Amino acid sequence: MKKYHLPLLLIGFAFASSALAQTLFVPARYSDEVAVIDTSTNQVVTQIPVGTFPIRIAMTPNRLKAFVSNGTSASISVLDTVARTNTATIPVSRVPGESAITPDGNRLFVLHQHGTGIPNQCPVEVIDTATNQIITTVIIPGHWAKEILFTPDGRFAYIANFSNDTVDVIDTTTYGVTSIPVGDGPRRLCMSATGDRVYVTNYNGGSVSVINTATQQLIATIPVGLSPEGIGITPNGQEVYAGNLRTDNVSVINTATLTVVATIPTGDRPQRVVFSNDGSEAFVTNAGTSNNVSVINTATHAVINTIPVGDNPFVMLVNPNGTKVYVTNSADTTISVIDIPSLTVSATIPDVGSAPFDLAFGPSGAPTPTASPTPSPTPTPTATPTATPGPIQLTGRAIRIQGMNISRLGWRGATSANVDVYRDGNVIATTPNDGAYDDSTGTSGQVSFMYQVCEAGTETCSNTVTLDFGP
């Protein structure tokens, strides 16, 4: 764990200024830590060790407790955000990913990008946030769930089920499941402020589906660009923005007519969309070679600025007072801070950890004296400054040979003699651990596959890699 030291004369000042500062918690996938950032100074004040490949973070409404999904250690780390410590580890099923906490703060729902091992079964754990105990495990169809949102009253949870081409609805009182067929490869969700509609991007289908939450029925499927992923609704609820990764543009949908009213060119692979608090500007991360953020005037549907950031910008979060946008640069070790009034990068926060991925705001103020960042009494895991070995790191490339789709995989970090290769949650091969494997998918044309590599016969696995084959 990295430690940061302030000169003695500055300690009193730093503590006083931190009392009003918002903290920002950032999981770093290859560092197996969560960085805590003081947003008044844009400095990392501590890094909290968690499980392997921390990929997502969910914060309770009071911001006093955070839950981190550890993608390759099949666990959830529980953080005390005031003391800034890891207080518990909850074992869960393989490859936990997205999670969300009910509006009352009492329960955490954990999705998985892997099935139970039984065909067409994917677990959703429900965890009591007070006791850190699993209350129940709800089974939904398929093997790869992507995002979860709750209705404002917390009665229903909506889940984008990528592998089943459905949006699954869990009744949070009875834990019953209703599956609503949508387009091909539902990826991400947004919901109207009143909770009456859910919008879902269909990544493989090139469309956005619209669900009436009162009837839990599909009411429209709207064609957009290729491979839509990120989606957001303007604060006034009048428009929905969908980022189309493979056509490098954003589709704007009028929520009254449910038609596309504008298509806005952006940078390479627009991925996520957030809005300024007043709704006048949309911010879009361009996660491909552009490495920038497009700023769109929502009144004119025109790009008014393009802001260079770090490598592979991904998740964005607007601070509570609406003055800054924080951007994870998921292929380096930094966070970019965009000043909204000037539309410029006001700071680049270094040393966040390798591959920062998600963001969540914690409480304001410095930790209590008993939780001050003094050396841990058991510092063994962080005794040396050299990085400890991380999880298996997987890369991939989509190629086409004689018209057939071939997934060319490469990895490092595995130690067993053989590895298991997973495609879309199922083992397709056990192969020597030589760092390379070509998957002849038997397909042609436009399709997407998700891959993982695991130590043979174990649950020690790599990151997930999605390969997209064009038409």
CSV table of C-alpha atoms in Angstrom, one decimal:
chain,number,residue,atom,x,y,z
A,1,MET,CA,0.0,0.0,0.0
A,2,LYS,CA,1.4,3.4,-0.9
A,3,LYS,CA,1.8,5.9,2.0
A,4,TYR,CA,1.8,9.7,1.6
A,5,HIS,CA,3.5,12.0,4.1
A,6,LEU,CA,2.9,15.7,4.6
A,7,PRO,CA,5.5,18.1,6.0
A,8,LEU,CA,5.0,18.6,9.7
A,9,LEU,CA,4.1,22.3,9.4
A,10,LEU,CA,1.3,21.5,6.9
A,11,ILE,CA,-0.5,18.8,8.9
A,12,GLY,CA,-2.8,21.2,10.7
A,13,PHE,CA,-3.7,23.0,7.6
A,14,ALA,CA,-4.4,19.8,5.6
A,15,PHE,CA,-6.5,18.4,8.4
A,16,ALA,CA,-8.6,21.5,8.6
A,17,SER,CA,-9.2,21.8,4.8
A,18,SER,CA,-10.1,18.1,4.6
A,19,ALA,CA,-12.9,18.6,7.1
A,20,LEU,CA,-14.9,20.2,4.3
A,21,ALA,CA,-13.6,18.0,1.5
A,22,GLN,CA,-15.4,15.3,-0.3
A,23,THR,CA,-13.5,12.0,-0.5
A,24,LEU,CA,-13.5,9.9,-3.7
A,25,PHE,CA,-13.0,6.2,-3.7
A,26,VAL,CA,-11.5,4.5,-6.8
A,27,PRO,CA,-10.9,0.8,-7.3
A,28,ALA,CA,-7.7,0.0,-9.2
A,29,ARG,CA,-8.0,-3.3,-11.0
A,30,TYR,CA,-4.3,-4.4,-11.2
A,31,SER,CA,-3.2,-2.9,-7.8
A,32,ASP,CA,-5.9,-4.8,-5.8
A,33,GLU,CA,-6.5,-1.6,-3.8
A,34,VAL,CA,-9.0,1.2,-3.5
A,35,ALA,CA,-7.5,4.7,-3.6
A,36,VAL,CA,-9.0,7.4,-1.4
A,37,ILE,CA,-8.7,10.9,-2.8
A,38,ASP,CA,-9.1,14.2,-1.0
A,39,THR,CA,-10.9,16.3,-3.7
A,40,SER,CA,-9.8,19.6,-2.1
A,41,THR,CA,-6.2,18.8,-2.8
A,42,ASN,CA,-6.6,16.2,-5.6
A,43,GLN,CA,-4.2,14.0,-3.7
A,44,VAL,CA,-4.4,10.3,-2.9
A,45,VAL,CA,-4.4,10.1,0.9
A,46,THR,CA,-4.4,6.4,1.3
A,47,GLN,CA,-4.9,3.1,-0.5
A,48,ILE,CA,-7.0,0.3,1.0
A,49,PRO,CA,-6.1,-3.3,0.2
A,50,VAL,CA,-9.0,-5.3,-1.1
A,51,GLY,CA,-9.4,-8.6,-3.1
A,52,THR,CA,-8.0,-9.3,-6.5
A,53,PHE,CA,-9.1,-7.3,-9.6
A,54,PRO,CA,-11.5,-4.9,-7.8
A,55,ILE,CA,-13.8,-3.7,-10.6
A,56,ARG,CA,-16.9,-2.0,-9.1
A,57,ILE,CA,-17.8,-0.1,-6.0
A,58,ALA,CA,-21.2,0.7,-4.4
A,59,MET,CA,-21.7,3.3,-1.7
A,60,THR,CA,-24.5,3.3,0.9
A,61,PRO,CA,-26.7,6.4,0.7
A,62,ASN,CA,-25.1,7.9,3.9
A,63,ARG,CA,-21.7,7.3,2.3
A,64,LEU,CA,-20.4,5.6,5.5
A,65,LYS,CA,-19.9,2.1,4.0
A,66,ALA,CA,-18.7,0.9,0.6
A,67,PHE,CA,-18.8,-2.5,-1.1
A,68,VAL,CA,-16.2,-3.5,-3.7
A,69,SER,CA,-16.6,-6.3,-6.2
A,70,ASN,CA,-13.4,-8.3,-6.5
A,71,GLY,CA,-13.7,-9.8,-10.0
A,72,THR,CA,-11.2,-12.7,-9.7
A,73,SER,CA,-11.3,-13.5,-6.0
A,74,ALA,CA,-15.1,-14.2,-5.9
A,75,SER,CA,-15.6,-11.8,-3.0
A,76,ILE,CA,-17.0,-8.4,-1.8
A,77,SER,CA,-14.7,-6.2,0.3
A,78,VAL,CA,-16.5,-4.0,2.9
A,79,LEU,CA,-15.0,-0.6,3.5
A,80,ASP,CA,-15.5,1.7,6.5
A,81,THR,CA,-15.3,5.0,4.5
A,82,VAL,CA,-14.6,7.1,7.6
A,83,ALA,CA,-11.8,5.0,9.1
A,84,ARG,CA,-10.8,4.2,5.5
A,85,THR,CA,-10.2,0.5,6.3
A,86,ASN,CA,-11.3,-2.9,4.9
A,87,THR,CA,-13.5,-4.3,7.6
A,88,ALA,CA,-14.9,-7.5,6.1
A,89,THR,CA,-14.7,-9.9,3.1
A,90,ILE,CA,-17.9,-11.6,1.9
A,91,PRO,CA,-17.5,-14.7,-0.3
A,92,VAL,CA,-19.8,-14.7,-3.3
A,93,SER,CA,-20.1,-16.6,-6.6
A,94,ARG,CA,-17.5,-16.3,-9.4
A,95,VAL,CA,-16.8,-13.0,-11.3
A,96,PRO,CA,-18.8,-10.5,-9.3
A,97,GLY,CA,-19.3,-7.3,-11.3
A,98,GLU,CA,-21.9,-4.6,-11.1
A,99,SER,CA,-23.8,-4.1,-7.8
A,100,ALA,CA,-26.3,-1.6,-6.4
A,101,ILE,CA,-27.7,-0.7,-3.0
A,102,THR,CA,-31.4,-0.3,-2.4
A,103,PRO,CA,-32.5,3.3,-1.9
A,104,ASP,CA,-33.1,2.7,1.8
A,105,GLY,CA,-29.5,1.5,2.1
A,106,ASN,CA,-30.4,-1.9,3.7
A,107,ARG,CA,-29.5,-4.4,0.9
A,108,LEU,CA,-26.7,-4.8,-1.7
A,109,PHE,CA,-27.6,-6.7,-4.9
A,110,VAL,CA,-24.5,-8.3,-6.6
A,111,LEU,CA,-24.5,-9.3,-10.3
A,112,HIS,CA,-22.1,-11.7,-11.9
A,113,GLN,CA,-20.4,-12.1,-15.3
A,114,HIS,CA,-20.4,-15.9,-14.9
A,115,GLY,CA,-23.1,-18.5,-14.4
A,116,THR,CA,-23.5,-20.9,-11.5
A,117,GLY,CA,-22.1,-23.9,-13.5
A,118,ILE,CA,-25.6,-25.1,-14.2
A,119,PRO,CA,-26.7,-24.1,-17.7
A,120,ASN,CA,-28.8,-20.9,-17.9
A,121,GLN,CA,-28.4,-19.9,-14.3
A,122,CYS,CA,-26.8,-16.7,-13.1
A,123,PRO,CA,-26.7,-15.7,-9.4
A,124,VAL,CA,-27.7,-12.4,-7.9
A,125,GLU,CA,-26.7,-12.3,-4.2
A,126,VAL,CA,-28.7,-10.1,-1.8
A,127,ILE,CA,-26.6,-8.9,1.1
A,128,ASP,CA,-27.7,-7.3,4.3
A,129,THR,CA,-25.5,-4.1,4.5
A,130,ALA,CA,-25.7,-4.0,8.3
A,131,THR,CA,-24.6,-7.6,9.0
A,132,ASN,CA,-22.6,-8.3,5.8
A,133,GLN,CA,-24.5,-11.6,5.5
A,134,ILE,CA,-26.1,-13.0,2.4
A,135,ILE,CA,-29.9,-12.9,2.8
A,136,THR,CA,-30.7,-14.9,-0.3
A,137,THR,CA,-29.4,-15.7,-3.8
A,138,VAL,CA,-31.8,-15.0,-6.7
A,139,ILE,CA,-31.3,-17.0,-9.8
A,140,ILE,CA,-31.8,-15.2,-13.2
A,141,PRO,CA,-31.5,-16.9,-16.6
A,142,GLY,CA,-28.3,-16.7,-18.6
A,143,HIS,CA,-24.7,-16.4,-17.4
A,144,TRP,CA,-23.7,-12.7,-17.8
A,145,ALA,CA,-25.6,-9.8,-16.2
A,146,LYS,CA,-24.3,-6.3,-16.8
A,147,GLU,CA,-26.1,-3.6,-14.9
A,148,ILE,CA,-28.7,-3.1,-12.2
A,149,LEU,CA,-30.9,-0.1,-11.3
A,150,PHE,CA,-33.7,0.2,-8.6
A,151,THR,CA,-36.9,2.0,-9.0
A,152,PRO,CA,-37.0,5.1,-6.8
A,153,ASP,CA,-39.2,3.3,-4.2
A,154,GLY,CA,-36.8,0.3,-4.2
A,155,ARG,CA,-39.6,-2.2,-4.9
A,156,PHE,CA,-38.1,-3.5,-8.2
A,157,ALA,CA,-34.6,-4.1,-9.5
A,158,TYR,CA,-34.0,-3.9,-13.3
A,159,ILE,CA,-31.1,-5.9,-14.6
A,160,ALA,CA,-29.5,-5.8,-18.1
A,161,ASN,CA,-29.0,-9.5,-18.9
A,162,PHE,CA,-26.5,-9.5,-21.8
A,163,SER,CA,-26.4,-13.3,-22.3
A,164,ASN,CA,-30.2,-13.8,-22.3
A,165,ASP,CA,-31.4,-10.8,-24.4
A,166,THR,CA,-33.7,-9.7,-21.6
A,167,VAL,CA,-34.1,-7.2,-18.9
A,168,ASP,CA,-34.8,-9.2,-15.7
A,169,VAL,CA,-36.9,-7.6,-13.0
A,170,ILE,CA,-36.6,-8.7,-9.4
A,171,ASP,CA,-39.4,-8.0,-7.0
A,172,THR,CA,-37.3,-6.9,-3.9
A,173,THR,CA,-40.1,-8.0,-1.5
A,174,THR,CA,-40.7,-11.5,-2.9
A,175,TYR,CA,-37.5,-12.0,-4.9
A,176,GLY,CA,-39.6,-13.2,-7.8
A,177,VAL,CA,-38.2,-12.7,-11.3
A,178,THR,CA,-39.9,-11.4,-14.5
A,179,SER,CA,-37.9,-11.5,-17.7
A,180,ILE,CA,-38.7,-8.9,-20.4
A,181,PRO,CA,-37.4,-9.7,-23.9
A,182,VAL,CA,-35.5,-6.8,-25.4
A,183,GLY,CA,-32.9,-6.5,-28.2
A,184,ASP,CA,-29.7,-8.5,-28.8
A,185,GLY,CA,-27.1,-8.0,-26.0
A,186,PRO,CA,-28.6,-5.6,-23.5
A,187,ARG,CA,-25.7,-3.8,-21.9
A,188,ARG,CA,-26.5,-0.7,-19.9
A,189,LEU,CA,-29.6,1.0,-18.4
A,190,CYS,CA,-30.9,4.4,-17.4
A,191,MET,CA,-34.2,5.3,-15.7
A,192,SER,CA,-36.4,8.3,-15.7
A,193,ALA,CA,-36.4,10.3,-12.5
A,194,THR,CA,-39.9,9.2,-11.7
A,195,GLY,CA,-39.1,5.6,-12.4
A,196,ASP,CA,-41.8,5.1,-15.0
A,197,ARG,CA,-39.5,4.1,-17.8
A,198,VAL,CA,-36.3,2.1,-18.2
A,199,TYR,CA,-34.1,2.5,-21.3
A,200,VAL,CA,-31.5,-0.2,-22.3
A,201,THR,CA,-28.8,-0.2,-24.9
A,202,ASN,CA,-28.8,-3.4,-27.0
A,203,TYR,CA,-25.1,-3.7,-27.8
A,204,ASN,CA,-25.3,-6.4,-30.4
A,205,GLY,CA,-28.6,-5.3,-31.8
A,206,GLY,CA,-27.8,-1.6,-32.5
A,207,SER,CA,-30.9,-0.4,-30.7
A,208,VAL,CA,-32.4,1.1,-27.5
A,209,SER,CA,-35.3,-0.7,-25.9
A,210,VAL,CA,-37.9,1.2,-23.7
A,211,ILE,CA,-39.8,-0.5,-20.9
A,212,ASN,CA,-42.9,0.8,-19.1
A,213,THR,CA,-42.2,0.0,-15.5
A,214,ALA,CA,-45.9,0.1,-14.4
A,215,THR,CA,-46.8,-2.8,-16.8
A,216,GLN,CA,-43.2,-4.2,-17.1
A,217,GLN,CA,-43.7,-4.4,-20.8
A,218,LEU,CA,-41.6,-3.4,-23.8
A,219,ILE,CA,-43.1,-0.3,-25.4
A,220,ALA,CA,-40.5,0.5,-28.1
A,221,THR,CA,-37.2,-0.6,-29.7
A,222,ILE,CA,-35.4,2.3,-31.4
A,223,PRO,CA,-32.6,1.8,-33.9
A,224,VAL,CA,-29.4,3.7,-33.1
A,225,GLY,CA,-25.8,3.3,-34.2
A,226,LEU,CA,-23.6,0.2,-33.9
A,227,SER,CA,-22.7,-1.3,-30.5
A,228,PRO,CA,-24.5,1.2,-28.2
A,229,GLU,CA,-23.2,0.9,-24.7
A,230,GLY,CA,-23.3,3.9,-22.4
A,231,ILE,CA,-26.7,5.6,-21.9
A,232,GLY,CA,-28.0,8.5,-19.9
A,233,ILE,CA,-31.1,10.6,-19.5
A,234,THR,CA,-31.1,14.4,-19.3
A,235,PRO,CA,-32.0,15.9,-15.9
A,236,ASN,CA,-35.3,17.2,-17.3
A,237,GLY,CA,-36.1,13.8,-18.7
A,238,GLN,CA,-36.7,15.0,-22.2
A,239,GLU,CA,-33.9,13.2,-24.0
A,240,VAL,CA,-31.8,10.0,-23.8
A,241,TYR,CA,-28.2,9.9,-25.0
A,242,ALA,CA,-26.7,6.6,-26.2
A,243,GLY,CA,-23.0,6.2,-27.1
A,244,ASN,CA,-22.4,4.0,-30.2
A,245,LEU,CA,-19.0,2.5,-29.9
A,246,ARG,CA,-18.5,1.3,-33.4
A,247,THR,CA,-20.0,4.2,-35.3
A,248,ASP,CA,-18.2,6.9,-33.1
A,249,ASN,CA,-21.3,8.9,-32.4
A,250,VAL,CA,-24.1,9.6,-29.9
A,251,SER,CA,-27.8,9.0,-30.7
A,252,VAL,CA,-30.2,11.5,-29.0
A,253,ILE,CA,-33.7,10.1,-28.4
A,254,ASN,CA,-36.7,12.3,-27.7
A,255,THR,CA,-38.5,10.6,-24.8
A,256,ALA,CA,-41.9,11.9,-25.9
A,257,THR,CA,-41.8,10.6,-29.4
A,258,LEU,CA,-39.3,7.8,-28.8
A,259,THR,CA,-37.4,8.7,-32.0
A,260,VAL,CA,-33.8,9.6,-32.7
A,261,VAL,CA,-33.7,13.4,-33.1
A,262,ALA,CA,-30.0,13.9,-33.6
A,263,THR,CA,-26.8,11.9,-34.3
A,264,ILE,CA,-23.7,13.6,-33.0
A,265,PRO,CA,-20.2,12.7,-34.1
A,266,THR,CA,-17.7,12.2,-31.3
A,267,GLY,CA,-14.3,10.6,-30.8
A,268,ASP,CA,-13.3,7.0,-31.1
A,269,ARG,CA,-15.5,4.5,-29.2
A,270,PRO,CA,-17.8,6.8,-27.2
A,271,GLN,CA,-18.6,4.8,-24.1
A,272,ARG,CA,-20.1,6.6,-21.1
A,273,VAL,CA,-22.4,9.7,-20.9
A,274,VAL,CA,-23.0,12.0,-17.9
A,275,PHE,CA,-24.7,15.4,-17.7
A,276,SER,CA,-24.0,18.6,-15.9
A,277,ASN,CA,-26.4,19.2,-13.0
A,278,ASP,CA,-28.3,21.8,-15.0
A,279,GLY,CA,-28.5,19.5,-18.0
A,280,SER,CA,-26.9,22.1,-20.4
A,281,GLU,CA,-23.9,19.8,-21.2
A,282,ALA,CA,-23.4,16.2,-21.9
A,283,PHE,CA,-19.9,14.6,-21.3
A,284,VAL,CA,-18.9,11.6,-23.3
A,285,THR,CA,-15.8,9.5,-22.7
A,286,ASN,CA,-14.1,8.4,-26.0
A,287,ALA,CA,-12.3,5.2,-24.9
A,288,GLY,CA,-10.6,4.3,-28.1
A,289,THR,CA,-7.6,6.0,-29.7
A,290,SER,CA,-9.0,9.5,-29.1
A,291,ASN,CA,-8.4,9.5,-25.3
A,292,ASN,CA,-10.6,12.5,-24.8
A,293,VAL,CA,-14.0,13.7,-23.6
A,294,SER,CA,-16.5,15.2,-25.9
A,295,VAL,CA,-18.7,18.0,-24.5
A,296,ILE,CA,-22.1,18.4,-26.1
A,297,ASN,CA,-24.4,21.4,-25.9
A,298,THR,CA,-27.7,19.6,-25.2
A,299,ALA,CA,-29.7,22.6,-26.6
A,300,THR,CA,-28.0,22.6,-30.0
A,301,HIS,CA,-26.8,18.9,-30.1
A,302,ALA,CA,-23.4,20.1,-31.1
A,303,VAL,CA,-19.9,19.3,-29.7
A,304,ILE,CA,-18.6,22.5,-28.2
A,305,ASN,CA,-15.3,21.2,-26.8
A,306,THR,CA,-13.0,18.2,-26.9
A,307,ILE,CA,-10.9,17.7,-23.8
A,308,PRO,CA,-7.8,15.5,-23.8
A,309,VAL,CA,-7.5,13.2,-20.8
A,310,GLY,CA,-5.6,10.0,-20.0
A,311,ASP,CA,-5.4,6.6,-21.6
A,312,ASN,CA,-8.7,4.8,-22.2
A,313,PRO,CA,-11.1,7.1,-20.3
A,314,PHE,CA,-14.0,5.1,-19.0
A,315,VAL,CA,-16.2,6.0,-16.0
A,316,MET,CA,-17.2,9.6,-15.2
A,317,LEU,CA,-18.8,11.1,-12.1
A,318,VAL,CA,-20.0,14.7,-11.4
A,319,ASN,CA,-19.2,16.0,-8.0
A,320,PRO,CA,-22.1,16.8,-5.7
A,321,ASN,CA,-21.9,20.6,-6.2
A,322,GLY,CA,-21.8,20.2,-10.0
A,323,THR,CA,-18.5,21.9,-10.6
A,324,LYS,CA,-16.2,19.0,-11.6
A,325,VAL,CA,-16.3,15.8,-13.6
A,326,TYR,CA,-13.9,13.1,-12.5
A,327,VAL,CA,-12.8,10.6,-15.2
A,328,THR,CA,-11.0,7.3,-14.7
A,329,ASN,CA,-8.3,6.7,-17.2
A,330,SER,CA,-8.6,2.9,-17.1
A,331,ALA,CA,-5.4,2.0,-19.0
A,332,ASP,CA,-3.0,4.1,-16.9
A,333,THR,CA,-2.8,5.2,-13.2
A,334,THR,CA,-4.5,8.6,-13.2
A,335,ILE,CA,-7.8,10.4,-12.7
A,336,SER,CA,-8.6,13.5,-14.8
A,337,VAL,CA,-10.5,16.3,-13.2
A,338,ILE,CA,-12.5,18.5,-15.6
A,339,ASP,CA,-13.6,21.9,-14.5
A,340,ILE,CA,-17.2,22.4,-15.8
A,341,PRO,CA,-17.3,26.2,-16.0
A,342,SER,CA,-14.1,26.4,-18.1
A,343,LEU,CA,-14.4,22.9,-19.8
A,344,THR,CA,-10.7,22.3,-19.2
A,345,VAL,CA,-8.7,19.7,-17.2
A,346,SER,CA,-8.0,21.5,-13.9
A,347,ALA,CA,-5.9,18.6,-12.4
A,348,THR,CA,-4.6,15.1,-13.2
A,349,ILE,CA,-4.4,13.0,-10.1
A,350,PRO,CA,-1.4,10.6,-10.2
A,351,ASP,CA,-0.6,7.3,-8.4
A,352,VAL,CA,-4.2,6.2,-8.1
A,353,GLY,CA,-3.2,2.6,-8.9
A,354,SER,CA,-3.0,0.5,-12.0
A,355,ALA,CA,-6.1,0.6,-14.2
A,356,PRO,CA,-8.5,2.8,-12.1
A,357,PHE,CA,-12.0,1.7,-13.2
A,358,ASP,CA,-14.9,2.9,-11.1
A,359,LEU,CA,-15.7,5.9,-8.9
A,360,ALA,CA,-17.8,6.7,-5.8
A,361,PHE,CA,-18.0,9.7,-3.5
A,362,GLY,CA,-17.5,9.0,0.2
A,363,PRO,CA,-18.1,11.2,3.2
A,364,SER,CA,-16.7,14.7,3.8
A,365,GLY,CA,-14.0,15.4,6.3
A,366,ALA,CA,-10.9,13.7,7.5
A,367,PRO,CA,-11.0,10.4,9.5
A,368,THR,CA,-11.3,10.4,13.2
A,369,PRO,CA,-8.0,10.4,15.2
A,370,THR,CA,-8.3,6.7,15.9
A,371,ALA,CA,-8.4,6.0,12.2
A,372,SER,CA,-5.7,8.4,11.1
A,373,PRO,CA,-3.4,7.1,8.5
A,374,THR,CA,-0.6,5.8,10.8
A,375,PRO,CA,1.3,2.6,9.9
A,376,SER,CA,-0.7,-0.5,10.3
A,377,PRO,CA,0.3,-2.9,13.1
A,378,THR,CA,0.4,-5.7,10.6
A,379,PRO,CA,2.1,-4.2,7.6
A,380,THR,CA,3.3,-7.5,6.0
A,381,PRO,CA,1.2,-7.2,2.8
A,382,THR,CA,2.8,-3.8,2.0
A,383,ALA,CA,6.2,-4.2,3.5
A,384,THR,CA,8.1,-3.9,0.2
A,385,PRO,CA,7.7,-1.1,-2.4
A,386,THR,CA,7.7,-3.5,-5.3
A,387,ALA,CA,4.4,-4.5,-6.7
A,388,THR,CA,3.1,-8.0,-5.7
A,389,PRO,CA,2.0,-10.2,-8.5
A,390,GLY,CA,-1.5,-9.3,-9.7
A,391,PRO,CA,-4.2,-11.5,-11.3
A,392,ILE,CA,-3.8,-13.1,-14.7
A,393,GLN,CA,-3.9,-10.3,-17.3
A,394,LEU,CA,-5.7,-11.2,-20.5
A,395,THR,CA,-5.7,-9.3,-23.8
A,396,GLY,CA,-7.4,-10.2,-27.1
A,397,ARG,CA,-7.8,-9.3,-30.7
A,398,ALA,CA,-10.7,-10.0,-33.1
A,399,ILE,CA,-9.4,-11.1,-36.5
A,400,ARG,CA,-11.0,-12.7,-39.5
A,401,ILE,CA,-9.4,-15.5,-41.6
A,402,GLN,CA,-11.1,-16.6,-44.8
A,403,GLY,CA,-14.3,-14.9,-43.5
A,404,MET,CA,-14.4,-16.7,-40.2
A,405,ASN,CA,-14.1,-14.9,-36.8
A,406,ILE,CA,-11.0,-15.9,-34.8
A,407,SER,CA,-10.4,-14.6,-31.3
A,408,ARG,CA,-6.6,-14.3,-30.7
A,409,LEU,CA,-6.0,-14.4,-26.9
A,410,GLY,CA,-2.8,-13.6,-25.0
A,411,TRP,CA,-2.2,-13.7,-21.3
A,412,ARG,CA,0.5,-13.4,-18.6
A,413,GLY,CA,0.6,-14.1,-14.8
A,414,ALA,CA,-0.8,-17.6,-14.8
A,415,THR,CA,1.4,-20.1,-12.9
A,416,SER,CA,-0.3,-23.5,-13.5
A,417,ALA,CA,0.8,-26.0,-16.2
A,418,ASN,CA,-2.6,-25.6,-18.0
A,419,VAL,CA,-5.3,-22.9,-18.2
A,420,ASP,CA,-9.0,-23.1,-18.8
A,421,VAL,CA,-10.3,-20.7,-21.5
A,422,TYR,CA,-13.8,-19.4,-21.0
A,423,ARG,CA,-16.0,-18.0,-23.7
A,424,ASP,CA,-19.3,-16.3,-22.5
A,425,GLY,CA,-19.0,-18.1,-19.2
A,426,ASN,CA,-18.4,-21.6,-20.5
A,427,VAL,CA,-15.1,-23.5,-20.7
A,428,ILE,CA,-14.2,-24.1,-24.4
A,429,ALA,CA,-10.7,-25.4,-23.9
A,430,THR,CA,-8.0,-26.5,-21.4
A,431,THR,CA,-4.7,-25.6,-23.0
A,432,PRO,CA,-1.0,-25.4,-22.0
A,433,ASN,CA,-0.1,-22.2,-20.2
A,434,ASP,CA,2.0,-20.8,-23.0
A,435,GLY,CA,0.4,-17.4,-23.1
A,436,ALA,CA,-1.5,-17.7,-26.4
A,437,TYR,CA,-4.6,-19.3,-27.8
A,438,ASP,CA,-6.7,-18.8,-30.9
A,439,ASP,CA,-10.4,-19.5,-30.6
A,440,SER,CA,-12.0,-20.5,-33.9
A,441,THR,CA,-15.5,-19.4,-33.0
A,442,GLY,CA,-17.2,-21.0,-35.9
A,443,THR,CA,-19.0,-17.7,-36.7
A,444,SER,CA,-18.8,-15.0,-39.3
A,445,GLY,CA,-20.3,-11.5,-39.5
A,446,GLN,CA,-21.1,-9.2,-36.6
A,447,VAL,CA,-20.9,-10.8,-33.1
A,448,SER,CA,-19.3,-10.2,-29.7
A,449,PHE,CA,-17.7,-12.7,-27.3
A,450,MET,CA,-16.5,-12.4,-23.7
A,451,TYR,CA,-13.4,-14.2,-22.6
A,452,GLN,CA,-11.6,-15.2,-19.4
A,453,VAL,CA,-8.6,-17.4,-18.7
A,454,CYS,CA,-8.3,-19.3,-15.4
A,455,GLU,CA,-5.7,-21.5,-13.7
A,456,ALA,CA,-6.9,-25.0,-14.7
A,457,GLY,CA,-9.6,-26.3,-12.4
A,458,THR,CA,-9.5,-23.3,-10.1
A,459,GLU,CA,-11.3,-20.0,-9.6
A,460,THR,CA,-8.1,-17.9,-10.1
A,461,CYS,CA,-9.0,-16.1,-13.2
A,462,SER,CA,-8.1,-13.2,-15.4
A,463,ASN,CA,-9.9,-10.0,-16.2
A,464,THR,CA,-12.7,-10.3,-18.7
A,465,VAL,CA,-12.1,-9.2,-22.3
A,466,THR,CA,-14.9,-8.5,-24.8
A,467,LEU,CA,-14.0,-8.9,-28.5
A,468,ASP,CA,-16.3,-7.3,-31.1
A,469,PHE,CA,-16.4,-8.5,-34.7
A,470,GLY,CA,-17.7,-6.1,-37.2
A,471,PRO,CA,-20.1,-6.8,-40.1
